[in-house]
Coordinates of C-alpha atoms and ligand atoms in Angstrom, one line a residue:
M1 CA -9.1 22.9 7.9
Q2 CA -10.4 20.7 5.6
K3 CA -7.6 18.5 4.8
V4 CA -6.1 16.6 7.3
G5 CA -3.6 14.5 7.6
V6 CA -3.1 11.7 10.2
V7 CA 0.3 10.0 10.8
G8 CA 0.5 5.9 12.3
C9 CA -3.3 4.2 11.5
G10 CA -2.3 1.8 14.8
L11 CA -5.2 2.1 17.6
M12 CA -5.3 5.8 18.1
G13 CA -4.1 6.9 14.0
S14 CA -7.5 4.5 13.4
G15 CA -9.7 5.9 15.2
I16 CA -8.7 9.9 14.9
A17 CA -9.0 9.8 11.2
E18 CA -12.6 7.8 11.8
V19 CA -13.1 10.8 14.2
A20 CA -12.2 13.3 11.0
A21 CA -13.8 11.4 8.0
R22 CA -17.0 11.1 9.8
A23 CA -16.7 14.9 10.3
G24 CA -17.0 15.3 6.6
L25 CA -12.9 16.5 6.3
D26 CA -10.1 15.4 3.5
V27 CA -8.5 12.4 5.3
V28 CA -4.8 11.1 4.5
V29 CA -3.4 8.5 6.8
R30 CA 0.1 7.5 6.8
D31 CA 2.3 4.1 8.4
I32 CA 5.3 2.7 7.1
S33 CA 4.5 -0.8 6.2
E34 CA 1.8 -1.8 3.8
E35 CA 1.0 -4.1 6.8
A36 CA 0.1 -1.2 9.3
V37 CA -2.2 0.5 6.5
A38 CA -4.1 -2.4 5.5
S39 CA -4.8 -3.5 8.9
G40 CA -5.4 0.8 10.3
R41 CA -8.3 0.7 6.8
K42 CA -9.3 -2.8 8.1
R43 CA -10.3 -1.0 12.3
V44 CA -11.7 1.9 10.4
E45 CA -14.4 -0.5 8.1
A46 CA -15.0 -2.5 10.8
S47 CA -15.6 0.2 13.9
L48 CA -17.3 2.1 11.0
S49 CA -19.7 -1.3 10.0
R50 CA -20.3 -1.9 13.9
A51 CA -21.3 2.1 13.9
V52 CA -23.9 1.1 10.6
E53 CA -25.1 -1.9 12.2
R54 CA -26.0 -0.6 15.8
G55 CA -28.0 2.3 13.9
K56 CA -25.6 4.8 14.5
L57 CA -24.6 5.4 10.7
E58 CA -26.3 5.6 7.8
P59 CA -24.6 3.3 5.1
D60 CA -24.1 6.4 2.7
A61 CA -22.1 8.2 5.5
R62 CA -20.4 5.0 6.2
D63 CA -19.6 5.1 2.2
A64 CA -18.9 8.6 2.3
A65 CA -16.3 8.8 5.2
L66 CA -14.3 5.9 3.6
E67 CA -14.2 7.4 -0.1
S68 CA -13.0 10.9 1.9
M69 CA -9.6 8.7 3.1
T70 CA -6.7 7.6 1.3
F71 CA -4.1 5.3 3.3
S72 CA -0.7 5.3 1.9
T73 CA 3.1 4.4 3.1
D74 CA 4.3 8.1 0.9
L75 CA 4.6 10.5 4.0
D76 CA 4.8 13.4 1.5
I77 CA 0.6 12.6 0.9
L78 CA 0.9 15.0 4.1
A79 CA 2.4 18.2 1.9
D80 CA -0.5 20.1 1.5
R81 CA -2.6 19.7 4.5
D82 CA -4.0 22.0 7.2
L83 CA -3.5 20.0 9.8
V84 CA -1.2 17.4 10.8
I85 CA -1.9 14.7 14.1
E86 CA 0.9 12.2 14.6
A87 CA -0.3 9.4 16.3
A88 CA 2.8 7.5 15.5
S89 CA 4.3 5.0 18.5
E90 CA 5.2 6.5 22.1
N91 CA 8.8 6.8 20.8
E92 CA 10.7 10.3 21.6
E93 CA 13.3 9.8 18.6
I94 CA 10.2 8.9 16.0
K95 CA 8.2 11.2 16.5
K96 CA 10.9 13.9 17.2
K97 CA 12.6 12.6 13.6
L98 CA 8.4 12.8 12.0
F99 CA 8.4 16.4 13.7
A100 CA 11.3 17.6 11.0
E101 CA 10.4 15.8 8.1
L102 CA 7.1 17.5 8.6
D103 CA 8.1 20.8 8.7
R104 CA 10.3 19.8 5.7
I105 CA 7.1 18.2 3.7
V106 CA 3.9 20.1 4.8
S107 CA 4.0 23.6 2.6
N108 CA 0.7 25.2 4.4
G109 CA 2.8 27.4 6.4
D110 CA -0.5 28.5 9.0
A111 CA -1.3 24.6 9.1
I112 CA -0.6 23.0 12.8
L113 CA 1.8 20.2 13.7
A114 CA -0.4 18.4 16.6
S115 CA 1.3 15.2 18.6
N116 CA -1.6 12.7 20.1
T117 CA 1.6 11.6 22.7
S118 CA 0.3 10.3 25.5
S119 CA 3.1 11.5 27.8
M120 CA 6.0 13.0 26.2
P121 CA 7.0 17.0 26.1
I122 CA 5.7 18.6 22.6
V123 CA 8.6 21.4 22.9
R124 CA 10.7 18.7 22.0
F125 CA 8.5 18.1 18.6
A126 CA 8.5 21.6 18.3
Q127 CA 12.2 22.5 18.6
A128 CA 12.5 19.4 15.8
T129 CA 10.8 21.9 13.7
S130 CA 11.5 25.8 12.0
R131 CA 8.2 26.3 12.6
P132 CA 7.8 25.7 16.8
E133 CA 4.7 28.3 17.1
Q134 CA 2.6 26.2 15.3
V135 CA 2.7 22.9 17.0
I136 CA 0.7 21.8 19.9
G137 CA -0.6 18.8 21.6
M138 CA -3.8 16.9 21.1
H139 CA -4.2 14.1 23.0
F140 CA -7.5 12.0 21.9
F141 CA -8.8 9.0 24.3
N142 CA -9.7 5.2 23.4
P143 CA -10.8 4.5 21.5
A144 CA -10.9 7.7 20.0
P145 CA -14.4 7.4 18.2
V146 CA -16.5 6.9 21.7
Q147 CA -14.3 9.0 24.1
P148 CA -15.6 13.0 23.4
L149 CA -12.2 14.4 25.7
V150 CA -9.5 15.6 23.6
E151 CA -6.7 17.8 26.0
I152 CA -5.2 20.5 24.1
I153 CA -1.9 21.4 25.3
S154 CA 0.5 24.1 24.4
S155 CA 4.1 24.4 24.8
V156 CA 6.0 27.5 26.0
L157 CA 6.7 28.3 22.2
T158 CA 3.2 27.5 21.1
A159 CA 1.0 30.9 19.6
P160 CA -1.8 31.4 21.1
E161 CA -3.9 31.4 18.2
V162 CA -2.4 28.2 17.2
T163 CA -4.0 26.7 20.3
D164 CA -7.1 28.4 20.0
R165 CA -7.4 27.0 16.8
G166 CA -6.6 23.8 17.2
E167 CA -9.6 23.7 20.1
A168 CA -11.9 25.3 18.1
F169 CA -11.5 22.5 15.8
A170 CA -11.6 19.8 18.2
R171 CA -14.7 21.2 19.4
D172 CA -16.6 22.5 16.9
T173 CA -15.5 20.7 13.8
L174 CA -14.8 16.8 15.5
G175 CA -17.8 17.9 18.0
K176 CA -15.4 16.9 21.1
T177 CA -15.1 18.1 24.6
T178 CA -12.2 20.0 25.1
I179 CA -9.7 21.0 28.1
R180 CA -6.5 23.3 28.3
A181 CA -3.7 21.3 30.1
K182 CA 0.0 22.6 30.3
D183 CA 2.9 21.1 28.5
R184 CA 4.0 18.8 31.6
P185 CA 4.4 14.8 32.2
G186 CA 0.5 13.1 31.9
F187 CA -0.7 16.4 30.7
I188 CA -3.8 16.6 32.8
V189 CA -5.4 13.0 32.5
N190 CA -2.6 11.2 32.1
A191 CA -1.0 12.4 35.4
L192 CA -3.9 10.9 37.5
L193 CA -4.5 7.9 35.9
V194 CA -1.1 6.6 35.1
P195 CA -0.2 5.8 39.1
Y196 CA -4.0 4.1 39.3
L197 CA -2.9 1.6 36.0
L198 CA 0.6 0.8 37.6
S199 CA -0.9 0.2 40.7
A200 CA -3.0 -2.3 39.5
I201 CA -0.5 -3.9 37.9
R202 CA 1.4 -3.7 41.3
M203 CA -1.6 -4.9 43.0
Y204 CA -1.3 -7.9 41.0
E205 CA 2.4 -8.7 40.7
S206 CA 2.4 -9.1 44.8
G207 CA 0.2 -11.5 44.2
M208 CA -2.7 -9.8 46.5
A209 CA -5.6 -10.0 44.4
S210 CA -6.6 -12.3 40.6
L211 CA -7.1 -10.0 37.7
E212 CA -10.5 -10.5 38.0
D213 CA -11.2 -9.3 41.7
I214 CA -9.1 -6.4 40.6
D215 CA -11.6 -5.6 37.8
T216 CA -14.4 -6.2 39.2
G217 CA -14.1 -4.2 42.0
M218 CA -13.3 -0.9 40.5
I219 CA -16.3 -1.9 38.0
N220 CA -18.6 -2.6 40.7
G221 CA -17.4 -0.7 43.4
C222 CA -16.2 2.7 41.2
A223 CA -19.0 2.6 38.4
H224 CA -16.1 2.6 36.3
P225 CA -16.6 1.4 32.7
M226 CA -13.6 -1.6 32.7
G227 CA -11.2 -2.3 35.1
P228 CA -7.6 -1.2 35.3
M229 CA -6.2 -4.5 34.2
R230 CA -8.7 -4.8 30.9
L231 CA -7.9 -1.4 30.2
N232 CA -4.3 -1.8 30.3
D233 CA -4.7 -4.2 27.8
L234 CA -6.9 -1.9 25.7
V235 CA -4.4 0.9 25.8
G236 CA -1.8 -1.8 24.8
L237 CA 1.1 -2.8 27.2
D238 CA 3.8 -1.4 24.5
T239 CA 2.4 1.6 24.7
T240 CA 1.7 1.7 28.8
L241 CA 5.7 0.7 29.2
A242 CA 6.6 3.8 27.0
I243 CA 4.4 5.9 28.8
A244 CA 5.0 4.9 32.5
R245 CA 9.2 4.8 31.3
S246 CA 8.9 8.5 29.6
M247 CA 6.9 9.9 32.8
H248 CA 9.4 8.3 35.4
G249 CA 12.3 9.3 33.7
E250 CA 11.4 13.0 33.4
T251 CA 9.9 13.3 37.3
N252 CA 11.3 10.1 39.1
D253 CA 8.3 10.3 40.9
P254 CA 7.9 6.2 42.2
A255 CA 3.7 6.6 41.1
Y256 CA 5.3 6.0 37.4
A257 CA 7.6 3.3 38.2
P258 CA 7.5 0.6 35.4
P259 CA 6.6 -2.6 37.2
V260 CA 8.6 -5.7 36.7
L261 CA 6.5 -7.7 35.5
L262 CA 5.0 -4.7 32.5
S263 CA 8.2 -5.2 31.2
R264 CA 8.1 -8.9 31.0
M265 CA 4.9 -8.5 29.5
V266 CA 5.9 -6.5 27.0
D267 CA 9.1 -8.8 26.1
A268 CA 6.9 -11.6 25.7
G269 CA 5.3 -10.2 22.7
Y270 CA 1.8 -10.0 25.4
L271 CA 1.2 -6.4 24.3
G272 CA -2.4 -6.8 25.2
K273 CA -6.0 -6.5 23.4
K274 CA -4.6 -5.4 20.1
A275 CA -2.1 -8.6 19.9
G276 CA -4.5 -10.9 21.1
R277 CA -3.2 -11.0 24.4
G278 CA -2.1 -9.1 27.4
F279 CA -3.2 -9.4 31.1
Y280 CA -6.1 -11.6 29.7
D281 CA -5.8 -14.3 27.5
D282 CA -9.5 -14.0 25.7
Y283 CA -9.0 -12.1 22.9
R284 CA -8.9 -14.4 20.0
Ligands
LIG1 C1 0.1 3.2 32.9 C2 0.0 4.3 31.2 C3 -0.9 4.2 30.7 C4 -1.6 4.8 30.7 C5 -2.5 5.0 29.8 C6 -3.1 6.3 28.8 C7 -3.3 6.5 27.5 C8 -3.5 7.4 27.1 O1 -2.8 8.1 26.6 C9 -5.3 8.0 27.0 C10 -6.3 6.7 26.9 O2 -7.1 6.6 26.0 S1 -6.7 6.5 28.5 C11 -7.9 5.1 28.6 C12 -9.4 6.4 28.1 N1 -10.3 4.8 27.8 C13 -11.0 4.5 28.8 O3 -10.7 4.6 30.3 C14 -12.3 3.3 28.2 C15 -12.9 3.0 29.4 N2 -14.0 2.1 29.0 C16 -15.0 2.3 27.9 O4 -15.0 3.5 27.9 C17 -15.7 1.0 27.0 O5 -15.9 -0.1 28.0 C18 -15.7 1.2 26.0 C19 -16.0 2.2 24.8 C20 -14.1 0.3 25.6 C21 -16.6 -0.5 25.6 O6 -18.2 -0.2 26.1 P1 -19.0 -1.5 26.2 O7 -18.1 -2.2 27.0 O8 -19.9 -0.8 26.5 O9 -18.6 -2.1 25.3 P2 -19.9 -2.0 23.8 O10 -21.3 -1.7 23.7 O11 -19.8 -2.5 22.7 O12 -19.1 -0.2 23.3 C22 -20.0 0.5 23.5 C23 -20.0 1.6 23.1 O13 -18.8 2.1 22.5 C24 -18.4 1.6 21.0 N3 -17.6 0.8 20.4 C25 -16.5 0.2 21.9 N4 -15.2 0.0 20.6 C26 -15.4 0.7 20.2 C27 -14.2 1.0 19.2 N5 -12.7 0.3 19.4 N6 -14.2 2.0 18.1 C28 -15.3 2.4 18.0 N7 -16.5 2.7 18.3 C29 -16.0 1.6 19.7 C30 -20.0 0.8 20.4 O14 -20.1 0.1 19.1 C31 -20.8 1.4 21.2 O15 -20.9 2.3 20.3 P3 -22.9 2.7 20.5 O16 -23.7 1.7 20.0 O17 -22.7 3.8 19.7 O18 -23.0 2.8 21.6
LIG2 N1 -3.7 3.1 23.2 C1 -3.8 4.2 23.2 O1 -4.8 4.0 24.8 C2 -3.6 5.5 23.3 C3 -2.3 6.0 23.2 N2 -2.1 7.7 22.5 C4 -0.9 8.1 22.2 O2 -1.1 7.9 21.1 C5 0.3 6.8 19.9 C6 0.0 5.9 19.2 O3 -0.7 5.0 20.2 P1 -1.3 3.7 19.7 O4 -2.1 3.8 18.3 O5 -1.8 3.3 20.6 O6 0.4 3.0 19.2 P2 -0.2 1.5 18.1 O7 0.7 1.0 18.4 O8 -1.6 1.1 18.0 O9 0.6 2.2 16.6 C7 0.8 2.8 16.5 C8 1.4 3.0 14.9 O10 2.8 4.2 14.2 C9 3.4 3.8 13.5 N3 4.2 4.5 13.4 C10 5.7 4.3 13.9 N4 6.7 4.7 13.8 C11 5.8 5.6 12.4 C12 6.3 6.8 11.6 N5 7.6 7.1 11.5 N6 5.8 7.1 10.7 C13 4.1 6.3 10.5 N7 3.8 5.8 11.3 C14 4.4 5.2 12.6 C15 3.5 1.9 13.8 O11 3.6 1.1 12.8 C16 2.0 2.0 14.5 O12 1.0 1.4 13.0 C17 1.5 7.1 21.0 O13 1.7 8.4 21.3 C18 0.5 6.5 22.4 O14 1.1 7.4 23.1 C19 -2.9 8.5 23.1 C20 -4.3 8.0 23.6 C21 -4.4 6.4 24.1

C-alpha cells in the first residue's frame, strides 16, 4: 500500500499523515476548509522542522516528506488510494457520511478503509459502505509521530486478510507497535484510560485537589509522562467529551459519564491546548 489518504488534518490526521510521509509513502490529506488544511500543513511542517533541529531527521528527508504530501479540500483526491485513514472529528454522523462517500469514490476494490476513531463502533462505518469486509479500525495515539502504538480493530464484518494487511502495514511499513482489539467501546487502551481521565476531572470539579496537584501526583507518584489534566488538554476537550458521550451512551457505565464541568468547558470554547486554553491557560 503505497498510496495513502488521510481524512481530516487536525491533531491526529496531521500526525498520521506525517508518519506515513516519513515512511516514504505518497500521502494525500483532505479536510473541509482551506483554514483547516493550512493549519494541518503548518503543524506537519513544524513537527518535521523540530525533528531536524533535534538531529532526528536530515533536512533532505524533511523536504522529501513534505514533497510527498498533498493537502486539499477536495474529497475526490482520495480516488486512487490503496488505504484511507479517516481521522475526522469524533462524530458518528460525520464519519458514517465520510465512509459512504469514500466507498463511492475509492476505485481500488482492495483498498482498506480505516477509522482512527477513539470510541465508536467500527461496524457502523463498515455498514455505511458496500464493502464492509474492507473496513477496520486503525487507532493511533497522540502525538502520532511519537507514540509507538496502533490498535488494529476488526469488526464482525471485517475479512481476516484485511485485518492482517492493516496490521502488517502499521507494523512493517510505519514501524509501529500493534495490538489487536475487538470492536468494543474504547477498544483496549481507551476502555482503561477514559475512566481515569474522567475521574481526574471529577476530582478537580469536586474541589478535592488542584489541577497542579493532581498532575504532580501522577507524574511523580506513578512516573506518567504527563498528568491527567494536561493530558485531557492535549487530547482536546471537545474530543474527550465526544468520546465520553459515545462510550457512556453505549454502555451506560457511570465510569464513562461525562462530568458537567467538561461540558461547560467545551461550551465556553476552552477546548484544550489546540485552542490555546483548556483546564490550563498557559498555552499561548
Ligand atoms: C476522557 C476521554 C479522553 C480519552 C482520550 C483518548 C484519545 C485517544 O483515542 C488515544 C490517545 O491518544 S490517549 C493519549 C496518549 N498520549 C499520551 O498519553 C501522551 C503522554 N505524554 C507524552 O508522551 C509526552 O509528555 C509528550 C510526547 C507529549 C511530550 O514529551 P516531553 O514532555 O518529553 O516533551 P518534549 O521533550 O518536547 O518531546 C519529547 C519528544 O516528542 C516529540 N514531540 C513532542 N510533541 C510532539 C508532537 N506534537 N508532534 C511530534 N513530535 C512531538 C519531541 O520532538 C521529542 O522528540 P525527540 O527529540 O525525538 O525525543
Ligand atoms: N485527540 C486525540 O488525542 C486522539 C484522537 N483520536 C481520534 O482521531 C479523530 C480526530 O481527532 P483529532 O485530530 O484530535 O480532532 P481535531 O478536532 O484536532 O481534528 C478533526 C479534524 O477533522 C476535520 N473534519 C471534520 N469533518 C470532516 C470531513 N467531513 N472531512 C474531512 N475532515 C473533516 C475538522 O475540520 C478537523 O480539522 C477522532 O476520531 C478522535 O477520536 C484518536 C487518538 C487520539
